[in-house]
Amino acid sequence: MTSDAPILLIHGGCHRGDCWRLLVPALEALGRRAVAIDLPGHGRDPAADPAPKTLDDGIAAVVETLRRFDRPALLVGHSLGGMTISGAAERAPETIERLVYLSALLPRDGETGAALAATPGLRAEVGSYLLDDGQRIAVKADRARDLFYADCPDDVAAAAIEALVPTDLGYLAQPVTLSADRFGRVPKTYVHCLRDRAIEMEAQISFRSASPGIDAREIDASHSAFLSRPGELATLLAEL
């Protein structure tokens, strides 16, 4: 039996909530309510709130949104967003029906995004594309096409690249606290993106295998399945 829970979509590093712009209407066409937010520091005008942001800030924003729903939600995290949704599940497990990791980091207690970035199958692909100004990470626009949007139509990829923003290092440097009786009690699904060039299958399998008992699904897409395969991804999510 499929769920009719609302779906909250959490972007990864260097992205904004509008990266889900093709997936939201695809989900709505299937009768599902879908909401995408900008994590703190990732809005259209980051200069309007220049204070450095941390993983805790992202977790707080997600929990605040979850508490606005009238029932537990399906919480989807992409890429670095896996850290944020994990922390939200620890803080407010009663607000979440299921966690969905879309080619995402899946941490264990005490791990950081920076540590997980060293996972074989991830660092070799991503490290050479990231810039570090001492405070934030950013993606080189001329490399983002291959890294994130390899199977997207040209116009979709161009718009996505134009929308990229930096991510504060606090999202990567802060460890996440997770416990068996809170985070551990929330059902989880890992959606493998089979052609991902940023978080390759080797890394995705490593993340999932480190947390036994997680449901696994697949989609034949690169890193940004919500842009290259929105209809297929919507159907997959709606069936969870």
Coordinates of N, CA and C in Angstrom, one line a residue:
M1 N 0.8 -1.2 0.0 CA 0.0 0.0 0.0 C 0.9 1.2 0.0
T2 N 0.7 2.1 -1.0 CA 1.5 3.4 -1.0 C 0.9 4.4 -0.1
S3 N 1.8 5.4 0.2 CA 1.4 6.4 1.2 C 0.9 7.6 0.5
D4 N 0.2 8.5 1.2 CA -0.2 9.8 0.6 C 0.4 10.9 1.5
A5 N 1.5 10.6 2.2 CA 2.1 11.6 3.0 C 2.7 12.7 2.1
P6 N 2.7 14.0 2.7 CA 3.3 15.1 2.0 C 4.8 14.7 1.8
I7 N 5.4 15.3 0.8 CA 6.8 15.1 0.5 C 7.6 16.4 0.6
L8 N 8.6 16.3 1.4 CA 9.5 17.5 1.6 C 10.9 17.2 1.0
L9 N 11.3 18.0 0.0 CA 12.5 17.8 -0.8 C 13.6 18.7 -0.3
I10 N 14.8 18.1 0.0 CA 15.9 18.8 0.5 C 17.1 18.7 -0.4
H11 N 17.5 19.9 -0.9 CA 18.6 19.9 -1.9 C 20.0 19.6 -1.3
G12 N 20.9 19.4 -2.2 CA 22.3 19.1 -1.7 C 23.1 20.4 -1.7
G13 N 24.4 20.2 -1.6 CA 25.3 21.3 -1.6 C 25.3 22.1 -2.9
C14 N 25.5 23.4 -2.8 CA 25.6 24.3 -3.9 C 24.3 24.4 -4.7
H15 N 23.2 23.9 -4.2 CA 21.9 24.0 -4.9 C 20.9 24.8 -4.1
R16 N 19.8 25.0 -4.7 CA 18.7 25.7 -4.0 C 17.4 24.8 -4.1
G17 N 16.4 25.3 -3.5 CA 15.1 24.5 -3.5 C 14.6 24.4 -4.9
D18 N 14.9 25.4 -5.8 CA 14.3 25.4 -7.1 C 14.9 24.3 -8.0
C19 N 15.9 23.6 -7.5 CA 16.4 22.5 -8.3 C 15.4 21.4 -8.5
W20 N 14.4 21.4 -7.7 CA 13.3 20.4 -7.7 C 12.1 20.8 -8.6
R21 N 12.3 21.9 -9.4 CA 11.2 22.6 -10.0 C 10.5 21.7 -11.0
L22 N 11.1 20.6 -11.6 CA 10.5 19.7 -12.5 C 9.8 18.6 -11.8
L23 N 10.4 18.2 -10.6 CA 9.8 17.1 -9.9 C 8.5 17.5 -9.1
V24 N 8.5 18.7 -8.6 CA 7.3 19.1 -7.8 C 6.0 18.9 -8.6
P25 N 5.9 19.5 -9.8 CA 4.7 19.3 -10.6 C 4.4 17.9 -11.0
A26 N 5.5 17.1 -11.2 CA 5.3 15.7 -11.6 C 4.7 14.9 -10.4
L27 N 5.1 15.3 -9.2 CA 4.5 14.6 -8.0 C 3.1 15.1 -7.8
E28 N 2.8 16.4 -8.0 CA 1.5 16.9 -7.9 C 0.5 16.3 -8.9
A29 N 1.0 16.0 -10.1 CA 0.2 15.3 -11.1 C -0.2 13.9 -10.7
L30 N 0.6 13.3 -9.7 CA 0.2 12.0 -9.2 C -0.6 12.1 -7.9
G31 N -1.0 13.3 -7.6 CA -1.8 13.5 -6.4 C -1.1 13.7 -5.1
R32 N 0.2 14.0 -5.2 CA 1.0 14.1 -3.9 C 1.4 15.6 -3.7
R33 N 1.3 16.0 -2.5 CA 1.7 17.3 -2.1 C 3.2 17.3 -1.9
A34 N 3.9 18.2 -2.6 CA 5.4 18.3 -2.6 C 5.8 19.7 -2.3
V35 N 6.8 19.8 -1.4 CA 7.3 21.1 -1.0 C 8.9 21.1 -1.0
A36 N 9.5 22.1 -1.6 CA 10.9 22.2 -1.6 C 11.3 23.5 -1.0
I37 N 12.3 23.5 -0.1 CA 12.8 24.7 0.6 C 14.3 25.0 0.2
D38 N 14.7 26.3 0.4 CA 16.1 26.6 0.4 C 16.6 26.4 1.8
L39 N 17.7 25.6 1.9 CA 18.4 25.6 3.2 C 19.0 26.9 3.5
P40 N 19.2 27.2 4.8 CA 19.9 28.5 5.1 C 21.2 28.7 4.4
G41 N 21.4 29.9 3.9 CA 22.6 30.1 3.1 C 22.6 29.8 1.7
H42 N 21.5 29.3 1.2 CA 21.4 28.8 -0.2 C 20.3 29.5 -1.0
G43 N 19.8 30.6 -0.4 CA 18.7 31.3 -1.1 C 19.1 32.1 -2.3
R44 N 18.2 32.8 -2.9 CA 18.5 33.6 -4.1 C 19.4 34.8 -3.9
D45 N 19.4 35.2 -2.6 CA 20.3 36.4 -2.3 C 21.0 36.0 -1.0
P46 N 22.1 35.2 -1.1 CA 22.8 34.8 0.2 C 23.4 36.0 0.9
A47 N 23.7 37.1 0.2 CA 24.2 38.3 0.8 C 23.2 38.9 1.8
A48 N 22.0 38.6 1.7 CA 21.0 39.2 2.6 C 21.1 38.6 4.0
D49 N 21.7 37.4 4.1 CA 22.0 36.8 5.4 C 23.4 36.2 5.4
P50 N 24.4 37.1 5.5 CA 25.8 36.6 5.3 C 26.4 35.8 6.4
A51 N 25.8 35.7 7.5 CA 26.4 34.9 8.6 C 26.6 33.5 8.2
P52 N 27.8 32.9 8.5 CA 28.1 31.5 8.1 C 27.0 30.6 8.7
K53 N 26.7 29.6 7.9 CA 25.7 28.6 8.3 C 26.3 27.3 8.5
T54 N 25.6 26.5 9.4 CA 26.1 25.1 9.7 C 25.0 24.1 9.5
L55 N 25.4 22.8 9.6 CA 24.5 21.8 9.5 C 23.3 21.9 10.4
D56 N 23.6 22.4 11.6 CA 22.5 22.6 12.6 C 21.5 23.6 12.1
D57 N 21.9 24.6 11.4 CA 21.0 25.6 10.8 C 20.1 24.9 9.8
G58 N 20.7 24.1 8.9 CA 19.9 23.3 7.9 C 18.9 22.4 8.6
I59 N 19.3 21.7 9.6 CA 18.4 20.7 10.3 C 17.3 21.5 10.9
A60 N 17.5 22.6 11.6 CA 16.5 23.4 12.2 C 15.4 23.9 11.2
A61 N 15.9 24.3 10.0 CA 15.0 24.7 8.9 C 14.1 23.6 8.5
V62 N 14.7 22.4 8.3 CA 13.9 21.2 7.9 C 12.9 20.8 8.9
V63 N 13.3 20.8 10.2 CA 12.3 20.4 11.3 C 11.2 21.4 11.4
E64 N 11.5 22.7 11.2 CA 10.5 23.8 11.3 C 9.4 23.5 10.2
T65 N 9.9 23.2 9.0 CA 9.0 22.9 7.9 C 8.2 21.6 8.1
L66 N 8.8 20.6 8.6 CA 8.1 19.3 8.9 C 7.0 19.6 9.9
R67 N 7.2 20.4 10.9 CA 6.2 20.6 11.9 C 4.9 21.4 11.4
R68 N 5.1 22.0 10.2 CA 3.9 22.7 9.6 C 2.9 21.7 9.0
F69 N 3.4 20.5 8.7 CA 2.5 19.5 8.0 C 1.5 19.0 9.1
D70 N 0.4 18.5 8.6 CA -0.6 17.9 9.6 C -0.4 16.4 9.8
R71 N 0.6 15.9 9.2 CA 0.9 14.5 9.4 C 2.4 14.2 9.0
P72 N 3.0 13.1 9.4 CA 4.4 12.8 9.1 C 4.6 12.8 7.6
A73 N 5.8 13.3 7.2 CA 6.1 13.4 5.8 C 7.1 12.4 5.3
L74 N 7.2 12.3 4.0 CA 8.3 11.6 3.3 C 9.4 12.7 3.1
L75 N 10.5 12.4 3.7 CA 11.6 13.4 3.7 C 12.7 12.9 2.8
V76 N 12.9 13.7 1.7 CA 13.9 13.3 0.6 C 15.1 14.2 0.7
G77 N 16.3 13.6 0.7 CA 17.5 14.4 0.7 C 18.4 13.9 -0.4
H78 N 18.9 14.9 -1.2 CA 19.8 14.6 -2.3 C 21.2 15.0 -2.0
S79 N 22.1 14.1 -2.3 CA 23.6 14.4 -2.2 C 23.9 14.8 -0.7
L80 N 24.5 16.0 -0.5 CA 24.8 16.4 0.8 C 23.6 16.6 1.7
G81 N 22.4 16.7 1.1 CA 21.2 16.8 1.8 C 20.9 15.6 2.7
G82 N 21.6 14.5 2.4 CA 21.5 13.3 3.3 C 21.9 13.6 4.7
M83 N 22.9 14.4 4.9 CA 23.3 14.8 6.2 C 22.2 15.5 6.9
T84 N 21.6 16.5 6.2 CA 20.5 17.3 6.8 C 19.3 16.5 7.2
I85 N 18.8 15.6 6.3 CA 17.6 14.8 6.7 C 17.9 13.8 7.8
S86 N 19.1 13.4 7.9 CA 19.5 12.4 9.0 C 19.4 13.2 10.3
G87 N 19.9 14.4 10.4 CA 19.9 15.2 11.6 C 18.4 15.5 11.9
A88 N 17.6 15.8 10.9 CA 16.2 16.1 11.2 C 15.5 14.9 11.8
A89 N 15.8 13.7 11.3 CA 15.2 12.5 11.8 C 15.6 12.3 13.3
E90 N 16.8 12.6 13.7 CA 17.2 12.5 15.1 C 16.5 13.5 15.9
R91 N 16.3 14.7 15.4 CA 15.7 15.7 16.2 C 14.2 15.6 16.3
A92 N 13.5 15.1 15.2 CA 12.0 15.1 15.2 C 11.5 13.8 14.5
P93 N 11.8 12.6 15.0 CA 11.5 11.4 14.2 C 10.0 11.3 14.1
E94 N 9.2 11.9 15.0 CA 7.7 11.7 14.9 C 7.1 12.5 13.7
T95 N 7.9 13.4 13.1 CA 7.4 14.2 12.0 C 7.7 13.5 10.6
I96 N 8.3 12.4 10.6 CA 8.8 11.8 9.4 C 8.3 10.3 9.2
E97 N 7.6 10.1 8.1 CA 7.1 8.8 7.8 C 8.2 7.9 7.2
R98 N 9.1 8.5 6.4 CA 10.2 7.7 5.8 C 11.3 8.7 5.3
L99 N 12.5 8.3 5.5 CA 13.6 9.0 4.9 C 14.0 8.4 3.5
V100 N 14.2 9.3 2.6 CA 14.7 8.8 1.2 C 16.0 9.5 0.9
Y101 N 17.0 8.7 0.7 CA 18.3 9.2 0.3 C 18.5 9.0 -1.2
L102 N 18.5 10.1 -1.9 CA 18.6 10.1 -3.4 C 20.1 10.4 -3.7
S103 N 20.8 9.3 -4.0 CA 22.2 9.3 -4.3 C 22.9 10.3 -3.3
A104 N 22.7 10.0 -2.0 CA 23.0 11.0 -0.9 C 24.0 10.4 0.1
L105 N 24.6 11.3 0.8 CA 25.4 10.8 1.9 C 24.5 10.3 3.0
L106 N 24.9 9.1 3.5 CA 24.1 8.5 4.6 C 25.1 8.3 5.8
P107 N 25.1 9.2 6.7 CA 26.1 9.1 7.8 C 25.7 8.1 8.9
R108 N 26.7 7.8 9.7 CA 26.6 7.2 11.0 C 26.8 8.2 12.1
D109 N 26.5 7.8 13.3 CA 26.7 8.8 14.4 C 28.1 9.4 14.5
G110 N 28.1 10.7 14.5 CA 29.4 11.4 14.7 C 30.1 11.7 13.4
E111 N 29.6 11.2 12.3 CA 30.3 11.5 11.0 C 30.0 12.9 10.5
T112 N 30.9 13.4 9.7 CA 30.8 14.7 9.0 C 30.7 14.5 7.5
G113 N 30.1 15.4 6.8 CA 30.1 15.4 5.4 C 31.5 15.4 4.8
A114 N 32.4 16.1 5.4 CA 33.8 16.2 4.9 C 34.4 14.8 5.0
A115 N 34.2 14.1 6.1 CA 34.7 12.7 6.2 C 34.2 11.8 5.1
L116 N 32.9 11.9 4.9 CA 32.2 11.0 3.9 C 32.6 11.3 2.5
A117 N 33.1 12.6 2.3 CA 33.6 13.0 1.0 C 34.8 12.2 0.6
A118 N 35.5 11.6 1.5 CA 36.7 10.8 1.2 C 36.3 9.3 0.8
T119 N 35.0 9.0 0.8 CA 34.6 7.6 0.4 C 35.0 7.3 -1.0
P120 N 35.7 6.2 -1.2 CA 36.0 5.8 -2.6 C 34.8 5.8 -3.5
G121 N 35.0 6.4 -4.7 CA 33.9 6.5 -5.6 C 33.3 7.9 -5.5
L122 N 33.7 8.7 -4.5 CA 33.1 10.1 -4.4 C 34.3 11.1 -4.6
R123 N 35.3 11.0 -3.7 CA 36.3 12.1 -3.7 C 37.0 12.2 -5.0
A124 N 37.3 11.1 -5.7 CA 38.0 11.1 -7.0 C 37.3 11.9 -8.0
E125 N 36.0 11.9 -8.0 CA 35.2 12.6 -9.0 C 34.9 14.0 -8.5
V126 N 34.6 14.2 -7.2 CA 34.1 15.5 -6.8 C 35.3 16.5 -6.4
G127 N 36.3 16.0 -5.8 CA 37.4 16.8 -5.3 C 37.9 17.8 -6.2
S128 N 38.2 17.4 -7.5 CA 38.8 18.3 -8.5 C 37.8 19.4 -9.0
Y129 N 36.6 19.3 -8.6 CA 35.6 20.2 -9.1 C 35.2 21.3 -8.0
L130 N 35.7 21.1 -6.8 CA 35.3 22.0 -5.8 C 36.4 23.1 -5.5
L131 N 35.9 24.3 -5.2 CA 36.8 25.4 -4.9 C 36.6 25.7 -3.4
D132 N 37.7 26.1 -2.7 CA 37.6 26.4 -1.3 C 38.2 27.7 -1.0
D133 N 37.3 28.7 -0.7 CA 37.8 30.0 -0.4 C 38.1 30.2 1.1
G134 N 38.1 29.1 1.9 CA 38.3 29.2 3.3 C 37.0 29.2 4.1
Q135 N 35.9 29.6 3.5 CA 34.6 29.7 4.2 C 33.5 28.8 3.5
R136 N 33.6 28.7 2.2 CA 32.5 28.1 1.5 C 33.1 27.2 0.4
I137 N 32.3 26.3 -0.2 CA 32.6 25.5 -1.3 C 31.7 26.0 -2.5
A138 N 32.3 25.9 -3.7 CA 31.5 26.2 -4.9 C 31.9 25.2 -6.0
V139 N 31.1 25.2 -7.0 CA 31.4 24.3 -8.1 C 31.7 25.1 -9.3
K140 N 32.8 24.8 -10.0 CA 33.2 25.5 -11.2 C 32.1 25.3 -12.3
A141 N 31.6 26.4 -12.8 CA 30.5 26.3 -13.8 C 30.8 25.4 -15.0
D142 N 32.1 25.5 -15.4 CA 32.4 24.8 -16.7 C 32.6 23.3 -16.4
R143 N 32.6 22.9 -15.2 CA 32.7 21.4 -14.8 C 31.3 20.8 -14.4
A144 N 30.4 21.7 -14.0 CA 29.2 21.2 -13.4 C 28.3 20.4 -14.3
R145 N 28.4 20.7 -15.6 CA 27.6 19.9 -16.6 C 27.9 18.4 -16.5
D146 N 29.2 18.1 -16.5 CA 29.6 16.7 -16.5 C 29.4 16.1 -15.1
L147 N 29.6 16.9 -14.1 CA 29.5 16.4 -12.7 C 28.1 16.1 -12.2
F148 N 27.2 17.0 -12.5 CA 25.8 17.0 -11.9 C 24.8 16.7 -13.0
Y149 N 24.9 17.1 -14.2 CA 23.8 17.1 -15.2 C 24.1 16.4 -16.5
A150 N 24.9 15.4 -16.4 CA 25.4 14.7 -17.6 C 24.3 14.2 -18.6
D151 N 23.1 13.8 -18.0 CA 22.0 13.3 -18.9 C 20.9 14.3 -18.9
C152 N 21.1 15.5 -18.6 CA 20.0 16.5 -18.7 C 20.0 17.2 -20.1
P153 N 18.8 17.6 -20.5 CA 18.8 18.4 -21.8 C 19.6 19.7 -21.6
D154 N 20.1 20.2 -22.7 CA 21.0 21.3 -22.6 C 20.4 22.5 -21.9
D155 N 19.2 22.8 -22.2 CA 18.5 24.0 -21.6 C 18.3 23.8 -20.1
V156 N 18.0 22.6 -19.7 CA 17.8 22.3 -18.3 C 19.1 22.4 -17.5
A157 N 20.1 21.8 -18.1 CA 21.5 21.9 -17.5 C 21.9 23.4 -17.4
A158 N 21.8 24.2 -18.4 CA 22.2 25.6 -18.4 C 21.5 26.3 -17.3
A159 N 20.2 26.1 -17.1 CA 19.5 26.8 -16.0 C 19.9 26.4 -14.7
A160 N 20.2 25.1 -14.5 CA 20.7 24.6 -13.2 C 22.0 25.1 -12.9
I161 N 22.9 25.2 -13.8 CA 24.3 25.7 -13.6 C 24.2 27.2 -13.2
E162 N 23.3 27.9 -13.9 CA 23.1 29.4 -13.5 C 22.6 29.6 -12.1
A163 N 21.9 28.6 -11.6 CA 21.3 28.7 -10.3 C 22.2 28.2 -9.1
L164 N 23.4 27.7 -9.4 CA 24.3 27.2 -8.4 C 24.8 28.3 -7.5
V165 N 24.9 28.0 -6.2 CA 25.3 28.9 -5.2 C 26.4 28.2 -4.3
P166 N 27.2 29.0 -3.6 CA 28.2 28.4 -2.7 C 27.5 27.8 -1.5
T167 N 28.2 26.8 -0.8 CA 27.7 26.2 0.4 C 28.7 26.5 1.5
D168 N 28.2 26.9 2.7 CA 29.1 27.2 3.8 C 29.8 25.8 4.3
L169 N 31.0 25.9 4.6 CA 31.8 24.7 5.1 C 31.2 24.1 6.3
G170 N 30.4 24.9 7.1 CA 29.7 24.4 8.3 C 28.8 23.2 8.0
Y171 N 28.3 23.1 6.8 CA 27.4 22.0 6.4 C 28.3 20.7 6.3
L172 N 29.6 20.8 6.0 CA 30.4 19.7 5.8 C 31.2 19.4 7.1
A173 N 31.6 20.4 7.9 CA 32.5 20.2 9.0 C 31.8 19.8 10.3
Q174 N 30.5 20.0 10.4 CA 29.8 19.7 11.7 C 29.4 18.2 11.7
P175 N 29.8 17.5 12.7 CA 29.3 16.1 12.8 C 27.8 16.0 13.2
V176 N 27.2 15.0 12.7 CA 25.8 14.8 13.0 C 25.6 13.7 14.1
T177 N 24.7 14.0 15.1 CA 24.5 13.1 16.2 C 23.2 12.2 15.8
L178 N 23.4 10.9 15.9 CA 22.3 10.0 15.5 C 22.2 8.9 16.6
S179 N 21.0 8.5 16.9 CA 20.8 7.4 17.9 C 19.9 6.4 17.3
A180 N 20.0 5.2 17.9 CA 19.1 4.1 17.4 C 17.7 4.3 17.7
D181 N 17.4 4.9 18.9 CA 16.0 5.0 19.3 C 15.3 6.2 18.7
R182 N 16.0 7.1 18.0 CA 15.4 8.2 17.3 C 15.6 8.1 15.8
F183 N 16.8 8.4 15.3 CA 17.1 8.3 13.9 C 16.8 6.8 13.4
G184 N 17.2 5.9 14.3 CA 17.2 4.5 13.9 C 15.8 3.9 13.7
R185 N 14.8 4.6 14.3 CA 13.4 4.1 14.2 C 12.7 4.5 13.0
V186 N 13.2 5.4 12.2 CA 12.5 5.9 11.0 C 12.9 5.1 9.8
P187 N 11.9 4.5 9.1 CA 12.2 3.7 7.9 C 12.9 4.5 6.9
K188 N 13.8 3.8 6.1 CA 14.7 4.5 5.2 C 14.7 3.7 3.8
T189 N 14.8 4.5 2.8 CA 15.0 4.0 1.4 C 16.2 4.7 0.8
Y190 N 17.1 4.0 0.1 CA 18.2 4.6 -0.7 C 17.9 4.4 -2.1
V191 N 17.8 5.5 -2.9 CA 17.6 5.5 -4.3 C 18.9 5.7 -5.0
H192 N 19.4 4.6 -5.6 CA 20.7 4.6 -6.4 C 20.5 5.3 -7.7
C193 N 21.3 6.3 -8.1 CA 21.3 6.8 -9.4 C 22.5 6.1 -10.1
L194 N 22.1 5.3 -11.1 CA 23.0 4.3 -11.7 C 24.1 4.9 -12.5
R195 N 23.9 6.1 -13.0 CA 24.9 6.8 -13.9 C 25.5 8.0 -13.2
D196 N 25.5 8.1 -11.9 CA 26.0 9.2 -11.2 C 27.5 9.3 -11.4
R197 N 28.0 10.5 -11.8 CA 29.4 10.8 -11.9 C 30.0 11.6 -10.7
A198 N 29.1 12.0 -9.8 CA 29.6 12.7 -8.6 C 29.7 11.8 -7.4
I199 N 28.6 11.1 -7.1 CA 28.6 10.0 -6.1 C 28.4 8.7 -6.9
E200 N 29.5 8.1 -7.3 CA 29.4 6.9 -8.1 C 28.8 5.7 -7.3
M201 N 28.4 4.7 -8.0 CA 27.8 3.6 -7.4 C 28.6 3.0 -6.3
E202 N 29.9 2.9 -6.4 CA 30.8 2.4 -5.4 C 30.5 3.1 -4.1
A203 N 30.4 4.4 -4.1 CA 30.2 5.2 -2.9 C 28.8 5.0 -2.4
Q204 N 27.8 5.0 -3.3 CA 26.4 4.9 -2.9 C 26.2 3.5 -2.2
I205 N 26.8 2.5 -2.7 CA 26.6 1.2 -2.1 C 27.3 1.1 -0.8
S206 N 28.5 1.8 -0.7 CA 29.2 1.9 0.6 C 28.3 2.6 1.7
F207 N 27.7 3.7 1.3 CA 26.8 4.4 2.3 C 25.7 3.5 2.8
R208 N 25.0 2.8 1.8 CA 23.9 2.0 2.1 C 24.3 0.8 2.9
S209 N 25.4 0.2 2.6 CA 25.8 -1.1 3.2 C 26.2 -0.8 4.7
A210 N 26.6 0.4 5.0 CA 27.1 0.7 6.3 C 25.9 0.9 7.3
S211 N 24.7 0.9 6.7 CA 23.4 1.0 7.5 C 22.5 -0.1 7.1
P212 N 22.6 -1.3 7.7 CA 21.9 -2.5 7.2 C 20.3 -2.3 7.4
G213 N 19.6 -3.0 6.6 CA 18.1 -2.9 6.7 C 17.5 -1.8 5.9
I214 N 18.2 -1.1 5.1 CA 17.6 0.0 4.3 C 17.1 -0.5 3.0
D215 N 15.9 -0.2 2.6 CA 15.3 -0.5 1.3 C 16.1 0.2 0.2
A216 N 16.3 -0.5 -0.9 CA 17.0 0.0 -2.0 C 16.2 0.1 -3.3
R217 N 16.3 1.2 -4.0 CA 15.6 1.3 -5.3 C 16.7 1.9 -6.3
E218 N 16.4 1.8 -7.6 CA 17.3 2.3 -8.6 C 16.6 3.2 -9.6
I219 N 17.4 4.1 -10.2 CA 16.9 4.9 -11.3 C 18.0 5.1 -12.3
D220 N 17.8 4.9 -13.5 CA 18.8 5.0 -14.6 C 19.1 6.5 -14.9
A221 N 19.8 7.1 -14.1 CA 20.0 8.6 -14.2 C 21.4 8.9 -13.6
S222 N 21.9 10.1 -14.0 CA 23.1 10.6 -13.3 C 22.7 11.3 -12.0
H223 N 23.5 12.3 -11.6 CA 23.4 12.8 -10.2 C 22.1 13.5 -10.0
S224 N 21.5 14.2 -11.0 CA 20.4 15.0 -10.7 C 19.1 14.4 -11.4
A225 N 18.7 13.3 -10.9 CA 17.5 12.6 -11.5 C 16.3 13.4 -11.5
F226 N 16.2 14.4 -10.6 CA 15.0 15.2 -10.5 C 14.9 16.2 -11.7
L227 N 16.0 16.4 -12.4 CA 16.0 17.2 -13.6 C 16.0 16.4 -14.9
S228 N 16.7 15.2 -14.9 CA 16.8 14.4 -16.1 C 15.7 13.4 -16.2
R229 N 15.1 12.9 -15.1 CA 14.1 11.9 -15.1 C 13.0 12.2 -14.1
P230 N 12.4 13.4 -14.2 CA 11.5 13.8 -13.1 C 10.2 12.9 -13.0
G231 N 9.7 12.5 -14.2 CA 8.5 11.7 -14.2 C 8.7 10.3 -13.6
E232 N 9.9 9.7 -13.9 CA 10.2 8.4 -13.4 C 10.5 8.5 -11.9
L233 N 11.2 9.6 -11.5 CA 11.5 9.7 -10.1 C 10.2 10.0 -9.3
A234 N 9.3 10.8 -9.8 CA 8.1 11.1 -9.1 C 7.3 9.8 -8.9
T235 N 7.2 8.9 -9.9 CA 6.5 7.6 -9.8 C 7.2 6.8 -8.7
L236 N 8.5 6.7 -8.7 CA 9.2 5.9 -7.7 C 8.9 6.4 -6.3
L237 N 8.9 7.8 -6.1 CA 8.7 8.3 -4.8 C 7.2 8.1 -4.3
A238 N 6.3 8.3 -5.3 CA 4.9 8.1 -5.0 C 4.5 6.7 -4.6
E239 N 5.3 5.8 -5.0 CA 5.0 4.4 -4.7 C 5.7 3.9 -3.4
L240 N 6.4 4.7 -2.7 CA 7.0 4.3 -1.4 C 6.0 4.3 -0.3

